[in-house]
Tab-separated table of C-alpha atoms in Angstrom:
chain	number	residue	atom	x	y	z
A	470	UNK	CA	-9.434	-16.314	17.818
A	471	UNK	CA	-12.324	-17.635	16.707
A	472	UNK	CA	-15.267	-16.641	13.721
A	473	UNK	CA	-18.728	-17.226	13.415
A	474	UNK	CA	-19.478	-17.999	10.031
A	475	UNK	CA	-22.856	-16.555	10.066
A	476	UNK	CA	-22.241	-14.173	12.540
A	477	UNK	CA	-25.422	-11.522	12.545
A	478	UNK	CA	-24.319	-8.394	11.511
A	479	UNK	CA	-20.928	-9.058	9.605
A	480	UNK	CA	-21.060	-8.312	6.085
A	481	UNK	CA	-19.882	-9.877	3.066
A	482	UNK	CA	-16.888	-9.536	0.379
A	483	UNK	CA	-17.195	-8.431	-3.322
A	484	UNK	CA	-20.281	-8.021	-3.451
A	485	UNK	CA	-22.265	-10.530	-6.191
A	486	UNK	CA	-19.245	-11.448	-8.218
A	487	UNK	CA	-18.811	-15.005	-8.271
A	488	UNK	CA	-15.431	-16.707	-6.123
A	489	UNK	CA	-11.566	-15.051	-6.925
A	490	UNK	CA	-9.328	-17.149	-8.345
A	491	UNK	CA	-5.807	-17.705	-6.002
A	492	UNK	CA	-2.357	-19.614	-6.853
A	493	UNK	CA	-2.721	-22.354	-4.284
A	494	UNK	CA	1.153	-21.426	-3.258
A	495	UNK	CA	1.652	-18.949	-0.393
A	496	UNK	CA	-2.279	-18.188	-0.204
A	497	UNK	CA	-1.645	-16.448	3.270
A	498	UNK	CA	0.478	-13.706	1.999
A	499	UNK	CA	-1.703	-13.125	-1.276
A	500	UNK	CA	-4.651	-12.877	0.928
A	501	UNK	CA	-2.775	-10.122	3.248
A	502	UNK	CA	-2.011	-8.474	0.253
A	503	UNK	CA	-5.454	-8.601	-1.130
A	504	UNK	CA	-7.378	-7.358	1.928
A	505	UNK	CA	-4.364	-4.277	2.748
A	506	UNK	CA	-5.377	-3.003	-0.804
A	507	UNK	CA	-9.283	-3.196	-0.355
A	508	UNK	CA	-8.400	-1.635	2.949
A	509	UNK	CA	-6.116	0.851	2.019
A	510	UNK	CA	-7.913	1.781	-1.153
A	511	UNK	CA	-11.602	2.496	0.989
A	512	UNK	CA	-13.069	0.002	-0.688
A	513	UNK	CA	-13.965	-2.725	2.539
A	514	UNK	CA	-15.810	0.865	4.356
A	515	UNK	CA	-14.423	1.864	8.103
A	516	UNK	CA	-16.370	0.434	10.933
A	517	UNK	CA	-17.960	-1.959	8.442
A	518	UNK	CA	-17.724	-5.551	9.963
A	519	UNK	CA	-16.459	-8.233	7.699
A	520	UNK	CA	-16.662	-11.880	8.076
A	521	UNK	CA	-13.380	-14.196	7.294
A	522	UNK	CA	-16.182	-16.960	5.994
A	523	UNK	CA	-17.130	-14.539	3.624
A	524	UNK	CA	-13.712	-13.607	2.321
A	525	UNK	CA	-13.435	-16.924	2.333
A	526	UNK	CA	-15.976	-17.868	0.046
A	527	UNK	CA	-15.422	-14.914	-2.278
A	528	UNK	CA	-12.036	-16.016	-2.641
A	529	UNK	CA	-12.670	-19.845	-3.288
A	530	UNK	CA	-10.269	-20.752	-0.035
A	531	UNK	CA	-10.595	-22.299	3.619
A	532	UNK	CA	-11.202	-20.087	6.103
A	533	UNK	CA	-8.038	-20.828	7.768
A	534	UNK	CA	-4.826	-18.787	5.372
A	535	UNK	CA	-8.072	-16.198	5.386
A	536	UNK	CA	-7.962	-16.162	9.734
A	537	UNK	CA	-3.742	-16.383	9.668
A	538	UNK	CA	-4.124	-13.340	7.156
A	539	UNK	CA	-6.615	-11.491	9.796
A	540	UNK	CA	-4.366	-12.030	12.183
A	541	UNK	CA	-1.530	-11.031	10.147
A	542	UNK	CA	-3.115	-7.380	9.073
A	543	UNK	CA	-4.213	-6.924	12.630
A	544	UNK	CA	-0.759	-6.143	13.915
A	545	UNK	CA	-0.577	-3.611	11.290
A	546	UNK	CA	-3.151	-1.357	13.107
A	547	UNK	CA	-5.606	-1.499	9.760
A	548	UNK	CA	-8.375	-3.358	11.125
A	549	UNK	CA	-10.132	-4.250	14.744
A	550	UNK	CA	-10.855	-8.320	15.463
A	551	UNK	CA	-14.460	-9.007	16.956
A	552	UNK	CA	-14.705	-12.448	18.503
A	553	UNK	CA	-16.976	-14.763	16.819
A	554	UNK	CA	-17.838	-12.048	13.698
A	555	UNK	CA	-15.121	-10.830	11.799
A	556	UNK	CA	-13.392	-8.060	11.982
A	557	UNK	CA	-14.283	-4.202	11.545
A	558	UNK	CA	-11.838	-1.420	9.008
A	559	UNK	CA	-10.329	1.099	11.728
A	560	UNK	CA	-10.747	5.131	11.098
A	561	UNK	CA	-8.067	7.083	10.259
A	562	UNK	CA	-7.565	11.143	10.908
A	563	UNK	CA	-6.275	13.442	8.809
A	564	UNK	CA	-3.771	14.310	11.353
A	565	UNK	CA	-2.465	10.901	11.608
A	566	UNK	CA	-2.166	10.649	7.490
A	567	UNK	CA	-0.273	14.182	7.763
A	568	UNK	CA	2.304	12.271	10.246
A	569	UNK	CA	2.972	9.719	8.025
A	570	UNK	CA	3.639	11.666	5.294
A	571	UNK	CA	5.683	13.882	7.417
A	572	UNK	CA	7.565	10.422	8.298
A	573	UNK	CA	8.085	9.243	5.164
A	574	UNK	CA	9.887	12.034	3.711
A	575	UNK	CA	12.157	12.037	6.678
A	576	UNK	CA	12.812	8.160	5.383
A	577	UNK	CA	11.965	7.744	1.818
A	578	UNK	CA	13.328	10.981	0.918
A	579	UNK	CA	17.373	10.580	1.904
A	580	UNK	CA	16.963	7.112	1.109
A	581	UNK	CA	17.570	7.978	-2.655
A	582	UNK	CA	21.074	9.155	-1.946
A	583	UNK	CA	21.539	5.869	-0.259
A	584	UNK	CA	20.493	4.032	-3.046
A	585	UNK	CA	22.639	5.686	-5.584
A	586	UNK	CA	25.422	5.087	-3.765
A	587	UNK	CA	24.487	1.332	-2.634
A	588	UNK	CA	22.210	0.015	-5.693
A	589	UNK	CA	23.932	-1.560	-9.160
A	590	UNK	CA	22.960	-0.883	-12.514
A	591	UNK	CA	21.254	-4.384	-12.756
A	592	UNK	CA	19.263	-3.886	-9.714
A	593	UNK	CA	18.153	-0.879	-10.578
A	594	UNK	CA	17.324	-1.910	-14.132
A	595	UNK	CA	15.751	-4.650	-12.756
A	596	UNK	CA	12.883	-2.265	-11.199
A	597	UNK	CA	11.882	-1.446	-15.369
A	598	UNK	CA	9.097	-5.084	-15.387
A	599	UNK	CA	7.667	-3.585	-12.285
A	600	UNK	CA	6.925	-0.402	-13.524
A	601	UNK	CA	5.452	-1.922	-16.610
A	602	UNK	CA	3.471	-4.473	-14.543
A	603	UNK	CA	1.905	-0.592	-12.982
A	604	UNK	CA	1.050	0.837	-15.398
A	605	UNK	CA	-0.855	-1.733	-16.734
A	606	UNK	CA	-2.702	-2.272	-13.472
A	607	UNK	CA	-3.213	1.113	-13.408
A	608	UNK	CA	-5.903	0.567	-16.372
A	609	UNK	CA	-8.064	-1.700	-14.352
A	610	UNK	CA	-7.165	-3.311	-11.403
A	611	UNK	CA	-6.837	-1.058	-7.535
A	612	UNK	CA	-6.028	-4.170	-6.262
A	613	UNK	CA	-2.971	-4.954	-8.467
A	614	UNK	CA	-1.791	-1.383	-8.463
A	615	UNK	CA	-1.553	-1.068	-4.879
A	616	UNK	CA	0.035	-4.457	-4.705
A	617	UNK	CA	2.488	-3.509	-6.886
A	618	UNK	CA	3.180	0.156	-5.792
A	619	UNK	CA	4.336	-1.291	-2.227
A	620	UNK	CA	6.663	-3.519	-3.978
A	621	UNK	CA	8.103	-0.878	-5.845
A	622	UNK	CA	8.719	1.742	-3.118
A	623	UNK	CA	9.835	-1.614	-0.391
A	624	UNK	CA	12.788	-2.943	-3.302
A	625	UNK	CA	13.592	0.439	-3.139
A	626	UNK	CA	13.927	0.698	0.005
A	627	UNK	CA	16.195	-2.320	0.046
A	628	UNK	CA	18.428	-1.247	-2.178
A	629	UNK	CA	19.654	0.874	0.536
A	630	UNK	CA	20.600	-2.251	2.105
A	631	UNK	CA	19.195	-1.096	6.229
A	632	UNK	CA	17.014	-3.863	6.965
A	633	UNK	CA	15.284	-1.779	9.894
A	634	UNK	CA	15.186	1.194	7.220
A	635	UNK	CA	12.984	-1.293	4.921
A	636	UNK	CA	10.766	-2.416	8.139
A	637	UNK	CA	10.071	1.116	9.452
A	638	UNK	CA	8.796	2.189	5.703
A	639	UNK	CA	6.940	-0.786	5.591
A	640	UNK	CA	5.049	-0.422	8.838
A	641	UNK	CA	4.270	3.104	7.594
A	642	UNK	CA	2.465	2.088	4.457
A	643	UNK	CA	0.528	-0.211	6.329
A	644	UNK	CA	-0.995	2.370	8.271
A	645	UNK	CA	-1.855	4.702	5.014
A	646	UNK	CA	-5.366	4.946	3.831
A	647	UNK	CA	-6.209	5.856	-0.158
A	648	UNK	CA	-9.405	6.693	-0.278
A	649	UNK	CA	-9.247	8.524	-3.531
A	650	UNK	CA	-7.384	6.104	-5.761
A	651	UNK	CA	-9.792	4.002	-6.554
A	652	UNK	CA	-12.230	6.784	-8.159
A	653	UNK	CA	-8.399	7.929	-9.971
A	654	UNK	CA	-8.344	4.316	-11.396
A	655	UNK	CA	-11.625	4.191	-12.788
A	656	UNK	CA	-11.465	7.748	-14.008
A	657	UNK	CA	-7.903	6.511	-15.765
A	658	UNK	CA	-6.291	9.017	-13.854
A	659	UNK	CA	-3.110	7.824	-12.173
A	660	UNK	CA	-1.110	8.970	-15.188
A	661	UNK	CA	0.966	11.256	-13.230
A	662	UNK	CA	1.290	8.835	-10.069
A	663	UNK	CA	2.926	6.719	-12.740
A	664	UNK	CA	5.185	9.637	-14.676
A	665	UNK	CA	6.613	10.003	-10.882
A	666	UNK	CA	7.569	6.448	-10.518
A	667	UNK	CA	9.528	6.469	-14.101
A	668	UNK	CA	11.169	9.668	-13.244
A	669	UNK	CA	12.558	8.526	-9.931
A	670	UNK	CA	13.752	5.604	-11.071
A	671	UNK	CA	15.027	7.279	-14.297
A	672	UNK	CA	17.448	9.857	-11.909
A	673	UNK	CA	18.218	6.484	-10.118
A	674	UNK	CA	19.474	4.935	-12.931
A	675	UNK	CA	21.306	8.004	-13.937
A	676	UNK	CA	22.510	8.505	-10.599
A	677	UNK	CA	21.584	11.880	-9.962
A	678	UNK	CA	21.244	12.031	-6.465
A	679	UNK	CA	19.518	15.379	-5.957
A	680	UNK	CA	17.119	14.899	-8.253
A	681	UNK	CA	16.041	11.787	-7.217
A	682	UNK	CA	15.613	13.181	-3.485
A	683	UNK	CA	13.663	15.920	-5.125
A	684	UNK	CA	11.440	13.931	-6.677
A	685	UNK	CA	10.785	11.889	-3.672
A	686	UNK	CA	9.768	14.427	-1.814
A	687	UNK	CA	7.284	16.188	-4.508
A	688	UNK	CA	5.666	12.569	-5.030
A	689	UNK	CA	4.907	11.543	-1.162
A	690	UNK	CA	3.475	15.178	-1.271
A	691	UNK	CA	1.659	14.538	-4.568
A	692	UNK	CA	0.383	11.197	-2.954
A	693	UNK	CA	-0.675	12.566	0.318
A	694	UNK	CA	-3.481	13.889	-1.722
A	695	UNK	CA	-4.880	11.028	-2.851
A	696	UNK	CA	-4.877	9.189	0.317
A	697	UNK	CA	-7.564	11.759	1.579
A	698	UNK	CA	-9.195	11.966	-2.072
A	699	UNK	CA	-8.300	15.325	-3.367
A	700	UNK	CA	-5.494	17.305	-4.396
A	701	UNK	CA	-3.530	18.486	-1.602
A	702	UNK	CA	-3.926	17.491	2.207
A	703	UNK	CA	-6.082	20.409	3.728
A	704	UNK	CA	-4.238	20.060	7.478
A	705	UNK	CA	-1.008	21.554	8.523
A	706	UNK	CA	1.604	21.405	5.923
A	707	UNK	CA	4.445	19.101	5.405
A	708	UNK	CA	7.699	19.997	7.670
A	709	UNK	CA	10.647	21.163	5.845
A	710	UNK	CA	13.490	18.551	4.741
């Protein structure tokens, strides 16, 4: 697959601000990171077309961890490559963000048994920095948060210790769209995203099974919301556990 760098018609990448500033170690996978977020979060615009030269130069990279990371998100179903421009931000429906959510409390949700019984008191403790590393994002950076939020909810999902559990739940978040969290972040509203997070992980620690599961549930639910921007998802409800 190839780019035009000055293809007509593809746009640029954060705007005026001057280039990003990357570790020089395992660029393509900070990259893929970096785009999912400004994907997931609304803020590179569906059907918008995006140049990797661009990205590129906004990031202060070459083009080519930028083209492997394309490539990468590509398989993910987030995005559409156009020879020789870029590549455009795919739509997603409200029914298709109701399925996933419906999905991910089949998966998420039972998981938390599974980690009780499978996870140790260090590894669990262990999840404390990355909550703290949240909640600070949460103050400033989409980006981060995002970032950060996968992690959280993919260790958990290891701690179950079903590798195709962790790749199924992965693959699902992928295809997720937020288009409200940004707007929560710079209103400083993801307070209760992040009072979920420490109450999960505080019935994990305390291994309270039930509660956890509970609490599972009620947050995917919670979050559904802000993938569309608002409250509650407006379609067909969520199926029963």
């Amino acid at each position: 697959m190839t780019y035009d760098d000055d293809a007509p018609g593809a746009r640029g990448f954060g705007g005026d601000a001057g280039p990003m500033q990357l570790r020089r170690t395992d660029l393509r996978s900070q990259i893929v990171a970096m785009l999912r977020a400004n994907i997931v979060s609304g803020e590179l615009g569906v059907g918008q077309v995006y140049s990797a030269a661009a990205i590129a130069k906004h990031m202060g990279v070459s083009i080519t961890p930028v083209r492997e990371a394309i490539l990468d998100i590509e398989h993910s179903g987030l995005i559409e490559i156009i020879r020789n421009r870029g590549f455009r931000v795919l739509s997603i429906s409200d029914e298709d963000l109701d399925e996933i959510r419906d999905l991910r409390k089949m998966l998420e949700v039972p998981a938390m048994a599974m980690v009780v019984r499978n996870a140790t008191d260090a590894e669990l403790l262990s999840l404390r920095p990355i909550l703290e590393r949240m909640q600070v994002a949460s103050e400033h950076d989409v980006t981060e948060f995002l970032r950060i939020d996968q992690a959280f909810h993919i260790r958990l999902m290891e701690l179950t210790g079903n590798r195709r559990l962790v790749r199924l739940v992965e693959n699902l978040r992928d295809q997720t769209r937020l288009y409200g969290i940004a707007a929560l972040l710079r209103e400083g509203a993801l307070t209760e995203t992040m009072r979920e997070h420490h109450n999960i992980l505080d019935a994990l620690i305390k291994r309270d099974a039930d509660l956890a599961v509970t609490l599972m549930g009620k947050h995917i639910n919670h979050t559904r919301g802000i993938w569309a921007g608002r409250k509650e998802g407006r379609h067909r409800p969520s199926q029963p556990q």
